[in-house]
Amino acid sequence: MSTLAARYRALVCDLDGVVYRGPSAVPHAVEALSALDRPVVYATNNASRRPADVAQHLTDLGLECAPEDVVTSSQAAAWLLGEAGTEPGARVLAVGGAGVADALGEAGFTAVRRVGEGAVAAVVQGYGPDVTAADLAEAAYAVEDGARWVATNTDATLPTDRGVAPGNGSLVGAVARAVGHEPDDVAGKPRPPLYLLAARRLGLEAPQVLAVGDRLDTDIEGAVSAGAESLLVLTGVDDLDAVLAAPASRRPTWVAPDLRWLHDAPEDGETSLAALADAVRAVHEAHDAGDAARAEGLADVARHLLERMADR
């Protein structure tokens, strides 16, 4: 009987809350990922970090990871510019951390930090801890002059060790209010480009990969929009109750306590991935039919199954 991971040609895995929390590995994550016999690409909405820095972090945790195994929303944004017909060598305003400018350079564009003399073809706006009001103004001026505007992601908040800080979505919102419209494109989750680029790097189509994440509103919605099946691990942001209440656009294919279940056969026993997936699906069907009482009764079945799985 094949394992969950063996059902797919490769995995596209989120990082924060799935593989690590800040500097520390999520329990069981490194061991589970190291034991896989198929490729993994790590896809992150973090636009400020360079792939080499992310790969080094994963290597320090004990994983084998090269920079080409990491796909960032900055890289997806640069890819979108190429797909939209932006000419190689074109000047592009890079707003955000070092990862934004690096991704543009790798894609063959000329990254600039100020518009200066002459127009820019596009603006790529990503998060950076040192982004200033002047940087946002440069973005607004360029967009008003007709530059194509791509946001790396629109995460409204950014969790930090001191609390919740404004994320790139909040900064994008400031520019949007100035120019009177939203970005032309968004590269990161929950939009599909980040997943599509990860699959292309693997030489696969999105339905051939398993997207793994801990957030319904980014990881899972992004997988659904890209046409990939998904696994939500309950080691990060969202819990089972959030899954049970999720709309169709945010419903994972599979739910598991942690990454160890990648090596479990989905139909293996009464407390299995398949049993939990069926229980979750039954709750969703009851919700969709408007039968709230039945949905709550079925939700108790799903919760009980999860408790038994956690004890295995």
PDB file of C-alpha atoms in Angstrom:
ATOM      1  CA  MET A   1       0.000   0.000   0.000  1.00  0.00           C
ATOM      2  CA  SER A   2       1.580   3.292  -1.110  1.00  0.00           C
ATOM      3  CA  THR A   3       2.209   6.217   1.191  1.00  0.00           C
ATOM      4  CA  LEU A   4       0.627   9.633   0.795  1.00  0.00           C
ATOM      5  CA  ALA A   5       3.844  11.104  -0.631  1.00  0.00           C
ATOM      6  CA  ALA A   6       4.155   8.242  -3.127  1.00  0.00           C
ATOM      7  CA  ARG A   7       0.877   9.272  -4.761  1.00  0.00           C
ATOM      8  CA  TYR A   8       2.560  12.390  -6.153  1.00  0.00           C
ATOM      9  CA  ARG A   9       5.604  13.047  -8.335  1.00  0.00           C
ATOM     10  CA  ALA A  10       6.914  15.789  -6.026  1.00  0.00           C
ATOM     11  CA  LEU A  11       6.020  18.087  -3.146  1.00  0.00           C
ATOM     12  CA  VAL A  12       5.773  21.868  -2.996  1.00  0.00           C
ATOM     13  CA  CYS A  13       6.187  22.727   0.661  1.00  0.00           C
ATOM     14  CA  ASP A  14       5.549  25.903   2.621  1.00  0.00           C
ATOM     15  CA  LEU A  15       8.115  26.853   5.254  1.00  0.00           C
ATOM     16  CA  ASP A  16       6.991  28.852   8.295  1.00  0.00           C
ATOM     17  CA  GLY A  17       4.722  26.705  10.452  1.00  0.00           C
ATOM     18  CA  VAL A  18       5.434  23.608   8.351  1.00  0.00           C
ATOM     19  CA  VAL A  19       9.221  23.161   8.357  1.00  0.00           C
ATOM     20  CA  TYR A  20      10.295  25.742  10.915  1.00  0.00           C
ATOM     21  CA  ARG A  21       9.062  28.348  13.356  1.00  0.00           C
ATOM     22  CA  GLY A  22      11.588  31.157  13.263  1.00  0.00           C
ATOM     23  CA  PRO A  23      15.042  29.644  13.826  1.00  0.00           C
ATOM     24  CA  SER A  24      13.774  26.253  15.080  1.00  0.00           C
ATOM     25  CA  ALA A  25      12.495  23.224  13.181  1.00  0.00           C
ATOM     26  CA  VAL A  26       8.899  22.082  13.611  1.00  0.00           C
ATOM     27  CA  PRO A  27       8.934  18.721  15.438  1.00  0.00           C
ATOM     28  CA  HIS A  28       9.318  15.735  13.051  1.00  0.00           C
ATOM     29  CA  ALA A  29       9.567  17.973   9.966  1.00  0.00           C
ATOM     30  CA  VAL A  30      13.255  17.492   9.149  1.00  0.00           C
ATOM     31  CA  GLU A  31      13.118  13.737   9.647  1.00  0.00           C
ATOM     32  CA  ALA A  32       9.960  13.346   7.552  1.00  0.00           C
ATOM     33  CA  LEU A  33      11.246  15.477   4.665  1.00  0.00           C
ATOM     34  CA  SER A  34      14.698  13.874   4.702  1.00  0.00           C
ATOM     35  CA  ALA A  35      13.137  10.423   4.348  1.00  0.00           C
ATOM     36  CA  LEU A  36      11.253  11.278   1.140  1.00  0.00           C
ATOM     37  CA  ASP A  37      12.248   9.546  -2.090  1.00  0.00           C
ATOM     38  CA  ARG A  38      10.945  12.312  -4.362  1.00  0.00           C
ATOM     39  CA  PRO A  39      11.878  15.952  -4.904  1.00  0.00           C
ATOM     40  CA  VAL A  40      10.696  18.830  -2.751  1.00  0.00           C
ATOM     41  CA  VAL A  41      10.554  22.484  -3.718  1.00  0.00           C
ATOM     42  CA  TYR A  42      10.089  24.966  -0.892  1.00  0.00           C
ATOM     43  CA  ALA A  43       7.737  27.791  -1.877  1.00  0.00           C
ATOM     44  CA  THR A  44       7.531  30.911   0.244  1.00  0.00           C
ATOM     45  CA  ASN A  45       5.627  34.183   0.100  1.00  0.00           C
ATOM     46  CA  ASN A  46       8.619  35.806   1.810  1.00  0.00           C
ATOM     47  CA  ALA A  47       9.905  38.162  -0.869  1.00  0.00           C
ATOM     48  CA  SER A  48      12.720  39.757   1.069  1.00  0.00           C
ATOM     49  CA  ARG A  49      14.995  36.730   1.598  1.00  0.00           C
ATOM     50  CA  ARG A  50      17.248  35.363  -1.104  1.00  0.00           C
ATOM     51  CA  PRO A  51      16.791  31.684  -2.045  1.00  0.00           C
ATOM     52  CA  ALA A  52      20.385  31.027  -0.972  1.00  0.00           C
ATOM     53  CA  ASP A  53      19.611  32.392   2.503  1.00  0.00           C
ATOM     54  CA  VAL A  54      16.498  30.228   2.806  1.00  0.00           C
ATOM     55  CA  ALA A  55      18.428  27.174   1.598  1.00  0.00           C
ATOM     56  CA  GLN A  56      21.146  27.827   4.171  1.00  0.00           C
ATOM     57  CA  HIS A  57      18.552  28.063   6.933  1.00  0.00           C
ATOM     58  CA  LEU A  58      17.121  24.685   5.885  1.00  0.00           C
ATOM     59  CA  THR A  59      20.600  23.188   5.635  1.00  0.00           C
ATOM     60  CA  ASP A  60      21.384  24.406   9.159  1.00  0.00           C
ATOM     61  CA  LEU A  61      18.263  22.595  10.357  1.00  0.00           C
ATOM     62  CA  GLY A  62      19.520  19.354   8.823  1.00  0.00           C
ATOM     63  CA  LEU A  63      17.871  19.233   5.396  1.00  0.00           C
ATOM     64  CA  GLU A  64      19.669  18.852   2.080  1.00  0.00           C
ATOM     65  CA  CYS A  65      18.660  21.966   0.197  1.00  0.00           C
ATOM     66  CA  ALA A  66      20.188  24.021  -2.618  1.00  0.00           C
ATOM     67  CA  PRO A  67      19.088  27.533  -3.677  1.00  0.00           C
ATOM     68  CA  GLU A  68      17.357  26.094  -6.742  1.00  0.00           C
ATOM     69  CA  ASP A  69      15.114  24.081  -4.388  1.00  0.00           C
ATOM     70  CA  VAL A  70      13.581  27.333  -3.114  1.00  0.00           C
ATOM     71  CA  VAL A  71      11.005  29.412  -4.982  1.00  0.00           C
ATOM     72  CA  THR A  72      10.102  32.833  -3.618  1.00  0.00           C
ATOM     73  CA  SER A  73       7.276  35.188  -4.462  1.00  0.00           C
ATOM     74  CA  SER A  74       9.897  37.629  -5.804  1.00  0.00           C
ATOM     75  CA  GLN A  75      10.968  35.017  -8.348  1.00  0.00           C
ATOM     76  CA  ALA A  76       7.332  34.367  -9.232  1.00  0.00           C
ATOM     77  CA  ALA A  77       6.796  38.104  -9.733  1.00  0.00           C
ATOM     78  CA  ALA A  78       9.786  38.334 -12.076  1.00  0.00           C
ATOM     79  CA  TRP A  79       8.477  35.282 -13.945  1.00  0.00           C
ATOM     80  CA  LEU A  80       5.080  36.970 -14.336  1.00  0.00           C
ATOM     81  CA  LEU A  81       6.738  40.011 -15.889  1.00  0.00           C
ATOM     82  CA  GLY A  82       8.390  37.799 -18.492  1.00  0.00           C
ATOM     83  CA  GLU A  83       5.112  35.980 -19.162  1.00  0.00           C
ATOM     84  CA  ALA A  84       3.423  39.367 -19.672  1.00  0.00           C
ATOM     85  CA  GLY A  85       5.959  40.311 -22.355  1.00  0.00           C
ATOM     86  CA  THR A  86       8.250  42.678 -20.462  1.00  0.00           C
ATOM     87  CA  GLU A  87      11.415  42.915 -22.550  1.00  0.00           C
ATOM     88  CA  PRO A  88      14.684  41.420 -21.248  1.00  0.00           C
ATOM     89  CA  GLY A  89      16.913  44.150 -19.839  1.00  0.00           C
ATOM     90  CA  ALA A  90      13.959  46.429 -19.104  1.00  0.00           C
ATOM     91  CA  ARG A  91      14.278  48.721 -16.108  1.00  0.00           C
ATOM     92  CA  VAL A  92      12.087  47.536 -13.226  1.00  0.00           C
ATOM     93  CA  LEU A  93      11.615  49.374  -9.954  1.00  0.00           C
ATOM     94  CA  ALA A  94      12.379  46.975  -7.089  1.00  0.00           C
ATOM     95  CA  VAL A  95      10.607  47.814  -3.841  1.00  0.00           C
ATOM     96  CA  GLY A  96      11.421  45.593  -0.862  1.00  0.00           C
ATOM     97  CA  GLY A  97      14.262  43.499   0.481  1.00  0.00           C
ATOM     98  CA  ALA A  98      17.298  42.184  -1.355  1.00  0.00           C
ATOM     99  CA  GLY A  99      15.364  39.194  -2.658  1.00  0.00           C
ATOM    100  CA  VAL A 100      13.286  41.404  -4.959  1.00  0.00           C
ATOM    101  CA  ALA A 101      16.184  42.980  -6.832  1.00  0.00           C
ATOM    102  CA  ASP A 102      18.058  39.668  -6.999  1.00  0.00           C
ATOM    103  CA  ALA A 103      15.071  37.887  -8.542  1.00  0.00           C
ATOM    104  CA  LEU A 104      14.687  40.589 -11.175  1.00  0.00           C
ATOM    105  CA  GLY A 105      18.379  40.376 -12.057  1.00  0.00           C
ATOM    106  CA  GLU A 106      18.212  36.578 -12.355  1.00  0.00           C
ATOM    107  CA  ALA A 107      15.260  36.950 -14.739  1.00  0.00           C
ATOM    108  CA  GLY A 108      17.222  39.288 -16.998  1.00  0.00           C
ATOM    109  CA  PHE A 109      15.782  42.632 -15.947  1.00  0.00           C
ATOM    110  CA  THR A 110      17.591  45.733 -14.721  1.00  0.00           C
ATOM    111  CA  ALA A 111      16.526  46.388 -11.144  1.00  0.00           C
ATOM    112  CA  VAL A 112      16.529  50.000  -9.975  1.00  0.00           C
ATOM    113  CA  ARG A 113      15.724  51.483  -6.583  1.00  0.00           C
ATOM    114  CA  ARG A 114      14.708  54.916  -7.835  1.00  0.00           C
ATOM    115  CA  VAL A 115      13.038  55.814 -11.111  1.00  0.00           C
ATOM    116  CA  GLY A 116      15.420  58.679 -11.827  1.00  0.00           C
ATOM    117  CA  GLU A 117      15.611  59.745 -15.451  1.00  0.00           C
ATOM    118  CA  GLY A 118      13.593  57.685 -17.883  1.00  0.00           C
ATOM    119  CA  ALA A 119      10.581  55.485 -17.314  1.00  0.00           C
ATOM    120  CA  VAL A 120      10.531  52.027 -15.845  1.00  0.00           C
ATOM    121  CA  ALA A 121       8.622  49.216 -17.516  1.00  0.00           C
ATOM    122  CA  ALA A 122       7.315  47.741 -14.289  1.00  0.00           C
ATOM    123  CA  VAL A 123       7.250  47.848 -10.518  1.00  0.00           C
ATOM    124  CA  VAL A 124       7.715  44.763  -8.358  1.00  0.00           C
ATOM    125  CA  GLN A 125       6.661  45.505  -4.798  1.00  0.00           C
ATOM    126  CA  GLY A 126       7.655  43.137  -2.020  1.00  0.00           C
ATOM    127  CA  TYR A 127       8.176  43.350   1.702  1.00  0.00           C
ATOM    128  CA  GLY A 128      11.390  44.604   3.236  1.00  0.00           C
ATOM    129  CA  PRO A 129      12.039  45.724   6.802  1.00  0.00           C
ATOM    130  CA  ASP A 130      13.639  48.928   5.550  1.00  0.00           C
ATOM    131  CA  VAL A 131      10.924  49.983   3.066  1.00  0.00           C
ATOM    132  CA  THR A 132      10.216  53.694   3.523  1.00  0.00           C
ATOM    133  CA  ALA A 133       7.506  56.158   2.568  1.00  0.00           C
ATOM    134  CA  ALA A 134       9.874  57.388  -0.146  1.00  0.00           C
ATOM    135  CA  ASP A 135      10.009  53.862  -1.617  1.00  0.00           C
ATOM    136  CA  LEU A 136       6.211  53.684  -1.703  1.00  0.00           C
ATOM    137  CA  ALA A 137       6.097  57.100  -3.343  1.00  0.00           C
ATOM    138  CA  GLU A 138       8.500  55.937  -6.064  1.00  0.00           C
ATOM    139  CA  ALA A 139       6.211  52.973  -6.712  1.00  0.00           C
ATOM    140  CA  ALA A 140       3.164  55.226  -6.951  1.00  0.00           C
ATOM    141  CA  TYR A 141       4.902  57.625  -9.352  1.00  0.00           C
ATOM    142  CA  ALA A 142       5.961  54.765 -11.621  1.00  0.00           C
ATOM    143  CA  VAL A 143       2.510  53.168 -11.644  1.00  0.00           C
ATOM    144  CA  GLU A 144       0.893  56.509 -12.393  1.00  0.00           C
ATOM    145  CA  ASP A 145       3.288  56.849 -15.340  1.00  0.00           C
ATOM    146  CA  GLY A 146       2.043  53.537 -16.772  1.00  0.00           C
ATOM    147  CA  ALA A 147       4.434  50.947 -15.322  1.00  0.00           C
ATOM    148  CA  ARG A 148       3.059  47.432 -14.868  1.00  0.00           C
ATOM    149  CA  TRP A 149       2.616  46.816 -11.149  1.00  0.00           C
ATOM    150  CA  VAL A 150       3.229  43.362  -9.673  1.00  0.00           C
ATOM    151  CA  ALA A 151       2.954  42.663  -5.951  1.00  0.00           C
ATOM    152  CA  THR A 152       4.956  39.726  -4.663  1.00  0.00           C
ATOM    153  CA  ASN A 153       2.178  38.943  -2.178  1.00  0.00           C
ATOM    154  CA  THR A 154      -0.639  40.644  -0.333  1.00  0.00           C
ATOM    155  CA  ASP A 155      -0.263  39.191   3.176  1.00  0.00           C
ATOM    156  CA  ALA A 156      -1.786  41.917   5.352  1.00  0.00           C
ATOM    157  CA  THR A 157       0.241  41.072   8.443  1.00  0.00           C
ATOM    158  CA  LEU A 158       3.666  39.746   9.344  1.00  0.00           C
ATOM    159  CA  PRO A 159       4.111  37.776  12.593  1.00  0.00           C
ATOM    160  CA  THR A 160       7.258  38.788  14.494  1.00  0.00           C
ATOM    161  CA  ASP A 161       8.760  37.945  17.870  1.00  0.00           C
ATOM    162  CA  ARG A 162       7.261  41.205  19.185  1.00  0.00           C
ATOM    163  CA  GLY A 163       3.751  40.697  17.792  1.00  0.00           C
ATOM    164  CA  VAL A 164       1.968  41.377  14.512  1.00  0.00           C
ATOM    165  CA  ALA A 165       3.464  43.920  12.125  1.00  0.00           C
ATOM    166  CA  PRO A 166       2.092  45.290   8.824  1.00  0.00           C
ATOM    167  CA  GLY A 167       2.880  42.891   5.991  1.00  0.00           C
ATOM    168  CA  ASN A 168       3.394  43.545   2.311  1.00  0.00           C
ATOM    169  CA  GLY A 169      -0.356  43.672   1.699  1.00  0.00           C
ATOM    170  CA  SER A 170      -0.603  46.689   3.978  1.00  0.00           C
ATOM    171  CA  LEU A 171       2.172  48.438   2.042  1.00  0.00           C
ATOM    172  CA  VAL A 172       0.571  47.502  -1.277  1.00  0.00           C
ATOM    173  CA  GLY A 173      -2.680  48.958   0.065  1.00  0.00           C
ATOM    174  CA  ALA A 174      -0.974  52.288   0.680  1.00  0.00           C
ATOM    175  CA  VAL A 175       0.180  52.476  -2.941  1.00  0.00           C
ATOM    176  CA  ALA A 176      -3.231  51.319  -4.177  1.00  0.00           C
ATOM    177  CA  ARG A 177      -4.933  54.157  -2.320  1.00  0.00           C
ATOM    178  CA  ALA A 178      -2.509  56.616  -3.905  1.00  0.00           C
ATOM    179  CA  VAL A 179      -2.937  55.372  -7.494  1.00  0.00           C
ATOM    180  CA  GLY A 180      -6.618  54.410  -7.301  1.00  0.00           C
ATOM    181  CA  HIS A 181      -6.389  50.723  -8.241  1.00  0.00           C
ATOM    182  CA  GLU A 182      -5.000  47.359  -7.185  1.00  0.00           C
ATOM    183  CA  PRO A 183      -1.829  45.767  -8.658  1.00  0.00           C
ATOM    184  CA  ASP A 184      -1.962  44.344 -12.168  1.00  0.00           C
ATOM    185  CA  ASP A 185      -0.721  40.985 -10.863  1.00  0.00           C
ATOM    186  CA  VAL A 186      -0.023  39.256  -7.547  1.00  0.00           C
ATOM    187  CA  ALA A 187       2.588  36.485  -7.569  1.00  0.00           C
ATOM    188  CA  GLY A 188       2.377  34.860  -4.148  1.00  0.00           C
ATOM    189  CA  LYS A 189      -0.128  32.584  -2.491  1.00  0.00           C
ATOM    190  CA  PRO A 190      -3.145  32.455  -2.594  1.00  0.00           C
ATOM    191  CA  ARG A 191      -2.725  33.343  -6.268  1.00  0.00           C
ATOM    192  CA  PRO A 192      -1.491  30.444  -8.440  1.00  0.00           C
ATOM    193  CA  PRO A 193       1.800  31.782  -9.952  1.00  0.00           C
ATOM    194  CA  LEU A 194       4.086  30.689  -7.098  1.00  0.00           C
ATOM    195  CA  TYR A 195       2.789  27.118  -7.294  1.00  0.00           C
ATOM    196  CA  LEU A 196       2.853  27.117 -11.082  1.00  0.00           C
ATOM    197  CA  LEU A 197       6.480  28.285 -11.137  1.00  0.00           C
ATOM    198  CA  ALA A 198       7.434  25.646  -8.543  1.00  0.00           C
ATOM    199  CA  ALA A 199       5.816  22.920 -10.655  1.00  0.00           C
ATOM    200  CA  ARG A 200       7.554  24.200 -13.788  1.00  0.00           C
ATOM    201  CA  ARG A 201      10.905  24.096 -12.003  1.00  0.00           C
ATOM    202  CA  LEU A 202      10.197  20.443 -11.211  1.00  0.00           C
ATOM    203  CA  GLY A 203       9.293  19.777 -14.846  1.00  0.00           C
ATOM    204  CA  LEU A 204       5.740  18.869 -13.808  1.00  0.00           C
ATOM    205  CA  GLU A 205       2.192  20.142 -14.025  1.00  0.00           C
ATOM    206  CA  ALA A 206       0.443  21.376 -10.865  1.00  0.00           C
ATOM    207  CA  PRO A 207      -1.885  18.322 -10.566  1.00  0.00           C
ATOM    208  CA  GLN A 208       1.206  16.087 -10.291  1.00  0.00           C
ATOM    209  CA  VAL A 209       2.478  17.721  -7.093  1.00  0.00           C
ATOM    210  CA  LEU A 210       1.223  17.789  -3.504  1.00  0.00           C
ATOM    211  CA  ALA A 211       1.116  21.274  -1.978  1.00  0.00           C
ATOM    212  CA  VAL A 212       1.861  21.210   1.759  1.00  0.00           C
ATOM    213  CA  GLY A 213       1.031  24.091   4.063  1.00  0.00           C
ATOM    214  CA  ASP A 214      -0.391  25.241   7.376  1.00  0.00           C
ATOM    215  CA  ARG A 215      -2.604  28.155   6.274  1.00  0.00           C
ATOM    216  CA  LEU A 216      -5.939  27.839   4.541  1.00  0.00           C
ATOM    217  CA  ASP A 217      -6.031  31.413   3.235  1.00  0.00           C
ATOM    218  CA  THR A 218      -2.666  31.232   1.477  1.00  0.00           C
ATOM    219  CA  ASP A 219      -1.233  27.715   1.090  1.00  0.00           C
ATOM    220  CA  ILE A 220      -4.471  25.815   0.515  1.00  0.00           C
ATOM    221  CA  GLU A 221      -6.352  28.469  -1.436  1.00  0.00           C
ATOM    222  CA  GLY A 222      -3.266  28.860  -3.619  1.00  0.00           C
ATOM    223  CA  ALA A 223      -3.140  25.128  -4.263  1.00  0.00           C
ATOM    224  CA  VAL A 224      -6.840  25.021  -5.152  1.00  0.00           C
ATOM    225  CA  SER A 225      -6.446  27.956  -7.550  1.00  0.00           C
ATOM    226  CA  ALA A 226      -3.415  26.292  -9.187  1.00  0.00           C
ATOM    227  CA  GLY A 227      -5.171  22.949  -9.606  1.00  0.00           C
ATOM    228  CA  ALA A 228      -2.981  21.033  -7.137  1.00  0.00           C
ATOM    229  CA  GLU A 229      -4.056  18.661  -4.375  1.00  0.00           C
ATOM    230  CA  SER A 230      -3.001  19.748  -0.906  1.00  0.00           C
ATOM    231  CA  LEU A 231      -2.116  18.645   2.609  1.00  0.00           C
ATOM    232  CA  LEU A 232      -2.799  20.899   5.580  1.00  0.00           C
ATOM    233  CA  VAL A 233      -0.582  20.057   8.545  1.00  0.00           C
ATOM    234  CA  LEU A 234      -1.834  21.197  11.935  1.00  0.00           C
ATOM    235  CA  THR A 235       1.540  22.479  13.131  1.00  0.00           C
ATOM    236  CA  GLY A 236       1.030  26.131  12.275  1.00  0.00           C
ATOM    237  CA  VAL A 237      -1.761  28.660  11.897  1.00  0.00           C
ATOM    238  CA  ASP A 238      -5.000  26.773  11.191  1.00  0.00           C
ATOM    239  CA  ASP A 239      -6.614  23.973  13.196  1.00  0.00           C
ATOM    240  CA  LEU A 240      -9.193  21.317  12.344  1.00  0.00           C
ATOM    241  CA  ASP A 241     -12.146  23.544  13.251  1.00  0.00           C
ATOM    242  CA  ALA A 242     -10.936  26.101  10.713  1.00  0.00           C
ATOM    243  CA  VAL A 243     -10.784  23.341   8.086  1.00  0.00           C
ATOM    244  CA  LEU A 244     -14.316  22.193   8.919  1.00  0.00           C
ATOM    245  CA  ALA A 245     -15.639  25.740   8.438  1.00  0.00           C
ATOM    246  CA  ALA A 246     -13.621  26.482   5.287  1.00  0.00           C
ATOM    247  CA  PRO A 247     -15.300  27.561   2.042  1.00  0.00           C
ATOM    248  CA  ALA A 248     -14.755  25.464  -1.081  1.00  0.00           C
ATOM    249  CA  SER A 249     -11.827  27.619  -2.226  1.00  0.00           C
ATOM    250  CA  ARG A 250      -9.873  26.760   0.953  1.00  0.00           C
ATOM    251  CA  ARG A 251     -10.551  23.063   1.445  1.00  0.00           C
ATOM    252  CA  PRO A 252      -7.482  20.797   1.553  1.00  0.00           C
ATOM    253  CA  THR A 253      -7.439  17.321   0.037  1.00  0.00           C
ATOM    254  CA  TRP A 254      -5.801  15.896   3.152  1.00  0.00           C
ATOM    255  CA  VAL A 255      -5.384  16.938   6.803  1.00  0.00           C
ATOM    256  CA  ALA A 256      -2.711  15.536   9.135  1.00  0.00           C
ATOM    257  CA  PRO A 257      -1.287  16.277  12.581  1.00  0.00           C
ATOM    258  CA  ASP A 258       2.258  16.711  11.194  1.00  0.00           C
ATOM    259  CA  LEU A 259       4.599  15.806   8.342  1.00  0.00           C
ATOM    260  CA  ARG A 260       5.172  12.252   9.557  1.00  0.00           C
ATOM    261  CA  TRP A 261       1.899  11.348   7.888  1.00  0.00           C
ATOM    262  CA  LEU A 262       3.500  11.829   4.469  1.00  0.00           C
ATOM    263  CA  HIS A 263       4.886   8.332   5.060  1.00  0.00           C
ATOM    264  CA  ASP A 264       1.576   6.793   6.080  1.00  0.00           C
ATOM    265  CA  ALA A 265      -0.668   4.856   3.700  1.00  0.00           C
ATOM    266  CA  PRO A 266      -3.867   6.951   3.443  1.00  0.00           C
ATOM    267  CA  GLU A 267      -6.183   3.925   3.784  1.00  0.00           C
ATOM    268  CA  ASP A 268      -4.188   2.272   6.564  1.00  0.00           C
ATOM    269  CA  GLY A 269      -6.718   1.543   9.310  1.00  0.00           C
ATOM    270  CA  GLU A 270      -9.708   3.234  10.876  1.00  0.00           C
ATOM    271  CA  THR A 271      -7.610   6.170  12.112  1.00  0.00           C
ATOM    272  CA  SER A 272      -6.189   7.030   8.719  1.00  0.00           C
ATOM    273  CA  LEU A 273      -5.703  10.009   6.468  1.00  0.00           C
ATOM    274  CA  ALA A 274      -8.470   8.737   4.215  1.00  0.00           C
ATOM    275  CA  ALA A 275     -10.881   8.316   7.141  1.00  0.00           C
ATOM    276  CA  LEU A 276     -10.229  11.870   8.329  1.00  0.00           C
ATOM    277  CA  ALA A 277     -10.518  13.238   4.780  1.00  0.00           C
ATOM    278  CA  ASP A 278     -13.866  11.480   4.383  1.00  0.00           C
ATOM    279  CA  ALA A 279     -15.072  12.832   7.724  1.00  0.00           C
ATOM    280  CA  VAL A 280     -14.053  16.385   6.784  1.00  0.00           C
ATOM    281  CA  ARG A 281     -15.707  16.027   3.377  1.00  0.00           C
ATOM    282  CA  ALA A 282     -18.945  14.898   5.050  1.00  0.00           C
ATOM    283  CA  VAL A 283     -18.947  18.028   7.211  1.00  0.00           C
ATOM    284  CA  HIS A 284     -18.419  20.225   4.148  1.00  0.00           C
ATOM    285  CA  GLU A 285     -21.253  18.509   2.277  1.00  0.00           C
ATOM    286  CA  ALA A 286     -23.597  19.062   5.230  1.00  0.00           C
ATOM    287  CA  HIS A 287     -22.580  22.729   5.436  1.00  0.00           C
ATOM    288  CA  ASP A 288     -23.101  23.168   1.692  1.00  0.00           C
ATOM    289  CA  ALA A 289     -26.569  21.610   2.010  1.00  0.00           C
ATOM    290  CA  GLY A 290     -27.457  24.052   4.780  1.00  0.00           C
ATOM    291  CA  ASP A 291     -27.811  21.333   7.426  1.00  0.00           C
ATOM    292  CA  ALA A 292     -25.963  22.945  10.346  1.00  0.00           C
ATOM    293  CA  ALA A 293     -27.092  20.413  12.960  1.00  0.00           C
ATOM    294  CA  ARG A 294     -25.864  17.465  10.904  1.00  0.00           C
ATOM    295  CA  ALA A 295     -22.624  19.288  10.138  1.00  0.00           C
ATOM    296  CA  GLU A 296     -21.898  19.757  13.842  1.00  0.00           C
ATOM    297  CA  GLY A 297     -22.552  16.107  14.602  1.00  0.00           C
ATOM    298  CA  LEU A 298     -20.228  15.050  11.801  1.00  0.00           C
ATOM    299  CA  ALA A 299     -17.643  17.567  13.026  1.00  0.00           C
ATOM    300  CA  ASP A 300     -17.479  15.706  16.333  1.00  0.00           C
ATOM    301  CA  VAL A 301     -16.662  12.522  14.399  1.00  0.00           C
ATOM    302  CA  ALA A 302     -13.802  14.312  12.610  1.00  0.00           C
ATOM    303  CA  ARG A 303     -12.453  15.730  15.877  1.00  0.00           C
ATOM    304  CA  HIS A 304     -12.521  12.294  17.486  1.00  0.00           C
ATOM    305  CA  LEU A 305     -10.655  10.788  14.534  1.00  0.00           C
ATOM    306  CA  LEU A 306      -7.971  13.462  14.778  1.00  0.00           C
ATOM    307  CA  GLU A 307      -7.518  12.794  18.485  1.00  0.00           C
ATOM    308  CA  ARG A 308      -7.036   9.105  17.788  1.00  0.00           C
ATOM    309  CA  MET A 309      -4.577   9.854  14.979  1.00  0.00           C
ATOM    310  CA  ALA A 310      -2.534  12.091  17.289  1.00  0.00           C
ATOM    311  CA  ASP A 311      -2.272   9.181  19.733  1.00  0.00           C
ATOM    312  CA  ARG A 312      -0.903   6.750  17.120  1.00  0.00           C
TER     313      ARG A 312
END
